[in-house]
mmCIF file of N, CA, C and O in Angstrom:
data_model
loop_
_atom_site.group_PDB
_atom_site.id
_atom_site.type_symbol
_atom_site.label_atom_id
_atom_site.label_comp_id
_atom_site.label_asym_id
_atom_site.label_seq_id
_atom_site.Cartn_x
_atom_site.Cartn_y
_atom_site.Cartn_z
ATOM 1 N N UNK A 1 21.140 -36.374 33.517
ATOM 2 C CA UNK A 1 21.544 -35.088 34.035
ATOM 3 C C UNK A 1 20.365 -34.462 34.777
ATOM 4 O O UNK A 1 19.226 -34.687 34.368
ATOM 5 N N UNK A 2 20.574 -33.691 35.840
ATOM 6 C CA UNK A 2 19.684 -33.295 36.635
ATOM 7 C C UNK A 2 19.854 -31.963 36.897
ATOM 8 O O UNK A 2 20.838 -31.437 37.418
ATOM 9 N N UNK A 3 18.704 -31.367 36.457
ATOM 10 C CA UNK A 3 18.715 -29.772 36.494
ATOM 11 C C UNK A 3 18.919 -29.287 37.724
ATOM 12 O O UNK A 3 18.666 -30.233 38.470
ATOM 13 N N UNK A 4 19.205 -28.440 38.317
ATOM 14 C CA UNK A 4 19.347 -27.413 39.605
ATOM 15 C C UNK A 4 18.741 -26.346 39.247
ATOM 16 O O UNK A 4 19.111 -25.586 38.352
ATOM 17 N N UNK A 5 17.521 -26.206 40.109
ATOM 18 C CA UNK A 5 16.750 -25.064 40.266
ATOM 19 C C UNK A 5 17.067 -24.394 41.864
ATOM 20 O O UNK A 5 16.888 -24.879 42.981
ATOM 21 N N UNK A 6 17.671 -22.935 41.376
ATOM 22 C CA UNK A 6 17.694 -22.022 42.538
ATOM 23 C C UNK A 6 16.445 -21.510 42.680
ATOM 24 O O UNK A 6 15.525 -21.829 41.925
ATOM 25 N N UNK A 7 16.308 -20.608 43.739
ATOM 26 C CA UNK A 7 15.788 -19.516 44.324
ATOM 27 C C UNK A 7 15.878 -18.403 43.329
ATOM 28 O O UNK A 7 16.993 -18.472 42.813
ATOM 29 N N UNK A 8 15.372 -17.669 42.965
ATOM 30 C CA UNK A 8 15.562 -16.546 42.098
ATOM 31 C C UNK A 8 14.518 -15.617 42.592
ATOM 32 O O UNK A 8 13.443 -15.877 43.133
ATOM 33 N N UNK A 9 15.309 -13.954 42.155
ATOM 34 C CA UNK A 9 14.563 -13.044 42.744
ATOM 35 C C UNK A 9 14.084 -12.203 41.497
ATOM 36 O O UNK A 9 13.465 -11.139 41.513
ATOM 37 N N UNK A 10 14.516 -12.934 40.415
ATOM 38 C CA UNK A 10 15.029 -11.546 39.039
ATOM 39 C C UNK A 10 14.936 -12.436 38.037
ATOM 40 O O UNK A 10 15.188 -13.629 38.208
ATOM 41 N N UNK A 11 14.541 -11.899 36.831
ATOM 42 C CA UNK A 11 15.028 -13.501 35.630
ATOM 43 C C UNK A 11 15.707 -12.784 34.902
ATOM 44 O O UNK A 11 15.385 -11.705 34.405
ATOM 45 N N UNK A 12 17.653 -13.919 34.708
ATOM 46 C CA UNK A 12 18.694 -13.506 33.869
ATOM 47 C C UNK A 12 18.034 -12.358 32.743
ATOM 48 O O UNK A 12 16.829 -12.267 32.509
ATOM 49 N N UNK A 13 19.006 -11.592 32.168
ATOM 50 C CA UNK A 13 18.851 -10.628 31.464
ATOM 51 C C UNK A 13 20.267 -11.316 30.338
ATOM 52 O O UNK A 13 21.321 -11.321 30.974
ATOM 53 N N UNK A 14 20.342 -11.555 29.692
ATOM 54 C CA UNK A 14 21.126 -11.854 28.277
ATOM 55 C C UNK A 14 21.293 -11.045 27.417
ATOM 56 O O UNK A 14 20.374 -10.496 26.809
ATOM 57 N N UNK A 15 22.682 -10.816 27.207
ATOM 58 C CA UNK A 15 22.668 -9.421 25.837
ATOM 59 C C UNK A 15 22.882 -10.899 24.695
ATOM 60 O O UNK A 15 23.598 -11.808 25.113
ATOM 61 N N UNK A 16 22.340 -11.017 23.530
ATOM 62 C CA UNK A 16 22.923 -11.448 22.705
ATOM 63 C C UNK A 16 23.756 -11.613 21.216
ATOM 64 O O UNK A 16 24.185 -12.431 20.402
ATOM 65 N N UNK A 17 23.638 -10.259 21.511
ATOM 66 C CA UNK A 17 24.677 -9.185 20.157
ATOM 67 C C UNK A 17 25.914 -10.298 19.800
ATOM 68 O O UNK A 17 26.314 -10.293 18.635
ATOM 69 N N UNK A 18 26.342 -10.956 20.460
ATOM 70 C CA UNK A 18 27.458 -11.703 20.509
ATOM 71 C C UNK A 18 27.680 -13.272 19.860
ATOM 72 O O UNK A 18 28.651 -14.021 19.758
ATOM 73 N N UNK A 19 26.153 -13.352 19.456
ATOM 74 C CA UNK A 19 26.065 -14.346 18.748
ATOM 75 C C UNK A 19 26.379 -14.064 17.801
ATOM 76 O O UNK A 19 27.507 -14.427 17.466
ATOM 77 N N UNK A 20 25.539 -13.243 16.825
ATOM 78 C CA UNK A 20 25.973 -13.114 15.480
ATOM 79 C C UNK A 20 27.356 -12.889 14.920
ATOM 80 O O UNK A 20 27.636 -13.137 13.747
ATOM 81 N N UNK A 21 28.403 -12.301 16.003
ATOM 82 C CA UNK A 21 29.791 -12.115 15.918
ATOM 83 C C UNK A 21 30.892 -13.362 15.530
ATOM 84 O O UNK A 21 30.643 -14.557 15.374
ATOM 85 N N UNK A 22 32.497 -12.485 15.410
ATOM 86 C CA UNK A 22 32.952 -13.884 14.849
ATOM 87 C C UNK A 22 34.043 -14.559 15.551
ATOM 88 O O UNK A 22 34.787 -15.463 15.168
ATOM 89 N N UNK A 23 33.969 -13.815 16.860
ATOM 90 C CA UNK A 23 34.945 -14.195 18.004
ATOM 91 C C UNK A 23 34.015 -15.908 18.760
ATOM 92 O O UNK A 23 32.987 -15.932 19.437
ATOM 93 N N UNK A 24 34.511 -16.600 18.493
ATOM 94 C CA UNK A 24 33.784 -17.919 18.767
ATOM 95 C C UNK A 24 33.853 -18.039 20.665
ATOM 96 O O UNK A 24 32.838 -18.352 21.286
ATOM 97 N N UNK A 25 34.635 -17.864 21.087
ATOM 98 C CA UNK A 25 34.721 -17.437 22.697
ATOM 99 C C UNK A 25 33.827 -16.276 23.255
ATOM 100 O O UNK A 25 33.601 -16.265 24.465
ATOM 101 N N UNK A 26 33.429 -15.535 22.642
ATOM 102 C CA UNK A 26 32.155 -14.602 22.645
ATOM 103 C C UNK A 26 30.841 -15.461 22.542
ATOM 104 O O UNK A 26 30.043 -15.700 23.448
ATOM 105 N N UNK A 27 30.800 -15.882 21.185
ATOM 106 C CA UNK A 27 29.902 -16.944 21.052
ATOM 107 C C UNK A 27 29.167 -17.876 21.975
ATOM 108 O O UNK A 27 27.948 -17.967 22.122
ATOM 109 N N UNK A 28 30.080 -18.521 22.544
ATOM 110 C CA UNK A 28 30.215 -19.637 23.179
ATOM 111 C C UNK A 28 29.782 -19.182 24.690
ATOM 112 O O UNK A 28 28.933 -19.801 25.330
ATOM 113 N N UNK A 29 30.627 -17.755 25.298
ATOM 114 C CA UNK A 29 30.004 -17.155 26.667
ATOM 115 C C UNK A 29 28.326 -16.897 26.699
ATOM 116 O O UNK A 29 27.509 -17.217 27.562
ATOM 117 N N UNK A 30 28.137 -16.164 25.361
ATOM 118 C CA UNK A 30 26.747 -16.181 25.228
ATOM 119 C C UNK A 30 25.504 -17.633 25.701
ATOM 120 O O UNK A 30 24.470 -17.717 26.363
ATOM 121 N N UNK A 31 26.633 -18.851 24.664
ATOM 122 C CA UNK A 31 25.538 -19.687 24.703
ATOM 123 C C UNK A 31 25.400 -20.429 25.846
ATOM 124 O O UNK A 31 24.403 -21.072 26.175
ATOM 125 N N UNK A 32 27.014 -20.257 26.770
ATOM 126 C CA UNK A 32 26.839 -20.670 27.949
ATOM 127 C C UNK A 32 25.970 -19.795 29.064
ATOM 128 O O UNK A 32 25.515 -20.493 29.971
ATOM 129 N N UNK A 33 25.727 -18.646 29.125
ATOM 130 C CA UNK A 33 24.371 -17.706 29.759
ATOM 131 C C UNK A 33 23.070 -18.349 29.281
ATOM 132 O O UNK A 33 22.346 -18.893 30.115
ATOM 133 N N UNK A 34 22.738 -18.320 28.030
ATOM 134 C CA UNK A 34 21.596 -18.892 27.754
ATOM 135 C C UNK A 34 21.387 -20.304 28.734
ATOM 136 O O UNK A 34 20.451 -20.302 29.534
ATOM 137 N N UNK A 35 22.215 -21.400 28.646
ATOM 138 C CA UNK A 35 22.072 -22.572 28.851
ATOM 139 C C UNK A 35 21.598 -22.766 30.272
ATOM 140 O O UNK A 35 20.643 -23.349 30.786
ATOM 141 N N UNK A 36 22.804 -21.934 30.794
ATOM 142 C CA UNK A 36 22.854 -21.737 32.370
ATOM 143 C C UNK A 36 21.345 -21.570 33.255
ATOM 144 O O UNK A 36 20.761 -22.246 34.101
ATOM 145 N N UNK A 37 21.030 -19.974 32.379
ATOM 146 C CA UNK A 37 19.649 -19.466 32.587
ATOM 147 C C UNK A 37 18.431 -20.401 32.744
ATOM 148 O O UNK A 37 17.626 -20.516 33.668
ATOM 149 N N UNK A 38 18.573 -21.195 31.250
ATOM 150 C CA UNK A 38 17.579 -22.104 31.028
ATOM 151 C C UNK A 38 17.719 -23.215 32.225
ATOM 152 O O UNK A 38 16.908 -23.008 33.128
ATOM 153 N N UNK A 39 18.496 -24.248 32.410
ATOM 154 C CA UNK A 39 18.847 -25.012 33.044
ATOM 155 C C UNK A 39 18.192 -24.640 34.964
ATOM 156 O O UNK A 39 17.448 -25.134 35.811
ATOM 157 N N UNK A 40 19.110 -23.453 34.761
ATOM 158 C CA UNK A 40 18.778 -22.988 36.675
ATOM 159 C C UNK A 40 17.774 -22.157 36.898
ATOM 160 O O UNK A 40 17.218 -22.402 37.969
ATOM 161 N N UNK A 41 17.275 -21.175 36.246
ATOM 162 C CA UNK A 41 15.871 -20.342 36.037
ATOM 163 C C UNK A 41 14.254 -20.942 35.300
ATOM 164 O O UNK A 41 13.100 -21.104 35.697
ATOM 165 N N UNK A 42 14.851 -21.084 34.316
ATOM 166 C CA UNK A 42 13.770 -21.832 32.733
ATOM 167 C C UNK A 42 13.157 -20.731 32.097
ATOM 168 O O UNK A 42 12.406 -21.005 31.162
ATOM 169 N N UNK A 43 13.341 -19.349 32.452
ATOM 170 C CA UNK A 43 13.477 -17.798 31.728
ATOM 171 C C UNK A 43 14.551 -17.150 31.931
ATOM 172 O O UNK A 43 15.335 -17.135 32.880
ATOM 173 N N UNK A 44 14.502 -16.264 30.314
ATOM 174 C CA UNK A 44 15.642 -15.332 30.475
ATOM 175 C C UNK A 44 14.885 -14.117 29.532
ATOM 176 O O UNK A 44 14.281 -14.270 28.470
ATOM 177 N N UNK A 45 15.109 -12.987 30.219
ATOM 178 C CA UNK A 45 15.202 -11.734 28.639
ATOM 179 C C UNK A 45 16.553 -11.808 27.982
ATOM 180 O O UNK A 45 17.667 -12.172 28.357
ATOM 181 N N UNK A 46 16.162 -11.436 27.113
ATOM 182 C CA UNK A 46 17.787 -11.508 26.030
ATOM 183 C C UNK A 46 17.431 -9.684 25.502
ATOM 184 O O UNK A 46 16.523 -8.858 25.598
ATOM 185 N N UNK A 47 18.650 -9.789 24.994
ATOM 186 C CA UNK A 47 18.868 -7.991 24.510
ATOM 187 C C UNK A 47 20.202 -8.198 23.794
ATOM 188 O O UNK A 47 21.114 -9.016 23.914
ATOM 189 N N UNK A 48 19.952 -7.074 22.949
ATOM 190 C CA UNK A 48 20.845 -6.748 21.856
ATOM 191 C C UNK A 48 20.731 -8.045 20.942
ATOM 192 O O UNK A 48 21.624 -8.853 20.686
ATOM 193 N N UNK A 49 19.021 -8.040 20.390
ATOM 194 C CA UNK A 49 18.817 -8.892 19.408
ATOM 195 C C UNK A 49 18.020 -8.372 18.264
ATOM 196 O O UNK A 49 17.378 -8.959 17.393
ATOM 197 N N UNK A 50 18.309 -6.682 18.584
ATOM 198 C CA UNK A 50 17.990 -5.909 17.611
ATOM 199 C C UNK A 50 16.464 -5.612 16.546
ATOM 200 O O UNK A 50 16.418 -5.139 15.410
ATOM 201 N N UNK A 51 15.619 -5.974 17.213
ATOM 202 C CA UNK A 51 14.481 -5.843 17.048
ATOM 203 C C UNK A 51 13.739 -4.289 17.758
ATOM 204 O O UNK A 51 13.879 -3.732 18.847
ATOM 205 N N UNK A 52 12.918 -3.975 16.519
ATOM 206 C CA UNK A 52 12.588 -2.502 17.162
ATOM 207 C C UNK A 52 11.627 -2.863 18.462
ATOM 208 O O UNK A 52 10.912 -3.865 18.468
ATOM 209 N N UNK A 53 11.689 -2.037 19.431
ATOM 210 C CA UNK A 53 11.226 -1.726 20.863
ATOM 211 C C UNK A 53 9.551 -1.498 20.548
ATOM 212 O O UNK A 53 8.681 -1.975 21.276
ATOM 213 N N UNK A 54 9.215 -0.525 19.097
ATOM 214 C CA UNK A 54 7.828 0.067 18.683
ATOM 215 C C UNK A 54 7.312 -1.920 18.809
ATOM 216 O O UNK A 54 6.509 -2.406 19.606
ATOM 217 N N UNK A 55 7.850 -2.407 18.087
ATOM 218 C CA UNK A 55 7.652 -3.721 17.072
ATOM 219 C C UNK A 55 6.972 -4.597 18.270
ATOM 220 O O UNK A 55 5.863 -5.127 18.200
ATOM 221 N N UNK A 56 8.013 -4.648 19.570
ATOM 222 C CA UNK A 56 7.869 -5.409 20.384
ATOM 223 C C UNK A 56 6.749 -5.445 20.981
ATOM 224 O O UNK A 56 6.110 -6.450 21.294
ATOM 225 N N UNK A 57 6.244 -3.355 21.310
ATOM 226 C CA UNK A 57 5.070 -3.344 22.190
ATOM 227 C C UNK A 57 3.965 -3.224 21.033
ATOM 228 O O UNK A 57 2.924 -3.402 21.665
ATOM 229 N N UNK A 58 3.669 -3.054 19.913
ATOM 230 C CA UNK A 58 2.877 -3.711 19.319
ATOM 231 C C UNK A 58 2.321 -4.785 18.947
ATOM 232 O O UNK A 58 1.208 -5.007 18.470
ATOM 233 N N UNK A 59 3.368 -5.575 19.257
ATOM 234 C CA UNK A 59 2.628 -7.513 18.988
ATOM 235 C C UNK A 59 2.295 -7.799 20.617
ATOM 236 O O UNK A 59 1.714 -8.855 20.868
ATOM 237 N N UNK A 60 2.625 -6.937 21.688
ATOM 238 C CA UNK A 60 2.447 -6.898 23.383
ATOM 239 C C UNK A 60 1.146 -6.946 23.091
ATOM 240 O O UNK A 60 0.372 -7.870 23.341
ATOM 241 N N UNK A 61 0.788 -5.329 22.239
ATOM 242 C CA UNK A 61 -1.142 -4.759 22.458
ATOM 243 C C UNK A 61 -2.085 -5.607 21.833
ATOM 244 O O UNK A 61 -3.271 -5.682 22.158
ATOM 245 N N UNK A 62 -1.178 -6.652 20.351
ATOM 246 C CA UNK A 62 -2.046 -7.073 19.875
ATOM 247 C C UNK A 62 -2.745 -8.555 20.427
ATOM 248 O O UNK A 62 -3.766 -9.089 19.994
ATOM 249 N N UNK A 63 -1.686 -9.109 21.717
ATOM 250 C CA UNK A 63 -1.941 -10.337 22.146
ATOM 251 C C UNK A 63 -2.858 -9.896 22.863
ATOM 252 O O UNK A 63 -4.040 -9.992 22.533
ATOM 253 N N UNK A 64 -2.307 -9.136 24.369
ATOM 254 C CA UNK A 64 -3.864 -8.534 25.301
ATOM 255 C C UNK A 64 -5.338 -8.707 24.511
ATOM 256 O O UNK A 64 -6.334 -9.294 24.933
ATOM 257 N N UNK A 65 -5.128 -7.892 23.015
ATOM 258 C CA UNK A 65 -6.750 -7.452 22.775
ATOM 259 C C UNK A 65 -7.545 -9.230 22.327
ATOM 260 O O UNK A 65 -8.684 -9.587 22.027
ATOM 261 N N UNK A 66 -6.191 -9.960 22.503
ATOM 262 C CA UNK A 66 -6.957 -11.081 21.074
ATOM 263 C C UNK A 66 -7.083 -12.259 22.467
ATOM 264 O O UNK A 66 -7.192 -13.444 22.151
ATOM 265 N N UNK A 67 -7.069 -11.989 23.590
ATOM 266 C CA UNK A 67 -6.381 -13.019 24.437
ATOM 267 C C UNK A 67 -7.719 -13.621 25.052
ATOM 268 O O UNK A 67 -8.632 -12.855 25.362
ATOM 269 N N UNK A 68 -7.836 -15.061 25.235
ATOM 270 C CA UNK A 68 -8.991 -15.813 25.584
ATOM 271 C C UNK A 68 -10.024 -15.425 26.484
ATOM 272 O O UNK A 68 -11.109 -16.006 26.513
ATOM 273 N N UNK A 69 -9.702 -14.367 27.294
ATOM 274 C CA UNK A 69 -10.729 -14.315 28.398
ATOM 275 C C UNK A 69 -11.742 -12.982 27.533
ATOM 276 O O UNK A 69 -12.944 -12.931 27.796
ATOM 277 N N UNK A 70 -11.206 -12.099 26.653
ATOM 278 C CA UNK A 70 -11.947 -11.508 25.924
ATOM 279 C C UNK A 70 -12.875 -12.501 24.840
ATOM 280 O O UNK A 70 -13.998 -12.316 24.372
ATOM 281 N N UNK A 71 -12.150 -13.338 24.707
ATOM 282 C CA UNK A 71 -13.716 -14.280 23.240
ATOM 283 C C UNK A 71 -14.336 -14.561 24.224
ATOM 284 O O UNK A 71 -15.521 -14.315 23.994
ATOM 285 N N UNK A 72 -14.157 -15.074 25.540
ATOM 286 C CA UNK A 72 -15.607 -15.390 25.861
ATOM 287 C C UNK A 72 -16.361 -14.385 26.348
ATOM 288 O O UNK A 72 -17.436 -14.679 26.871
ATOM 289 N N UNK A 73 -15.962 -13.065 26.276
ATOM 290 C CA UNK A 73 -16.539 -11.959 26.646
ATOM 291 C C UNK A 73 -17.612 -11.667 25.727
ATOM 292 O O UNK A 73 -18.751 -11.312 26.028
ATOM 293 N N UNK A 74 -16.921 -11.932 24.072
ATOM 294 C CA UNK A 74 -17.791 -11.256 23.044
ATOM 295 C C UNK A 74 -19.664 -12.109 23.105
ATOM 296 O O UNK A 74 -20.548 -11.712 22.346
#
């Protein structure tokens, strides 16, 4: 099988609230976005995976401060 890579201006945005649900055709649209994304992009953001927003940009600040071009600074 041979991937197809477009042109892209944007990378997919994925809600995925719809996984955890119990409509299996929900399910399944989801995992076909993911696949798609992956396959024709190779990134996606996903959303509605319910993780706090604080949570997110705190493990953001803690990579920056810890990130390689600072050790060789020290």
């Amino acid at each position: 099988m041979t991937a197809v890579k477009h042109a892209f201006t944007e990378l997919p945005t994925i809600d995925i609230r719809d996984l955890a649900g119990d409509d299996l055709a929900r399910r399944q649209a989801v995992a076909d976005a993911i696949g798609r994304a992956a396959r024709e992009v190779g990134f996606f953001y996903i959303t509605g995976h319910g993780i706090d927003p604080a949570l997110i940009a705190a493990s953001a600040r803690r990579r920056s401060r810890s990130s390689p071009c600072r050790w060789r600074r020290r």
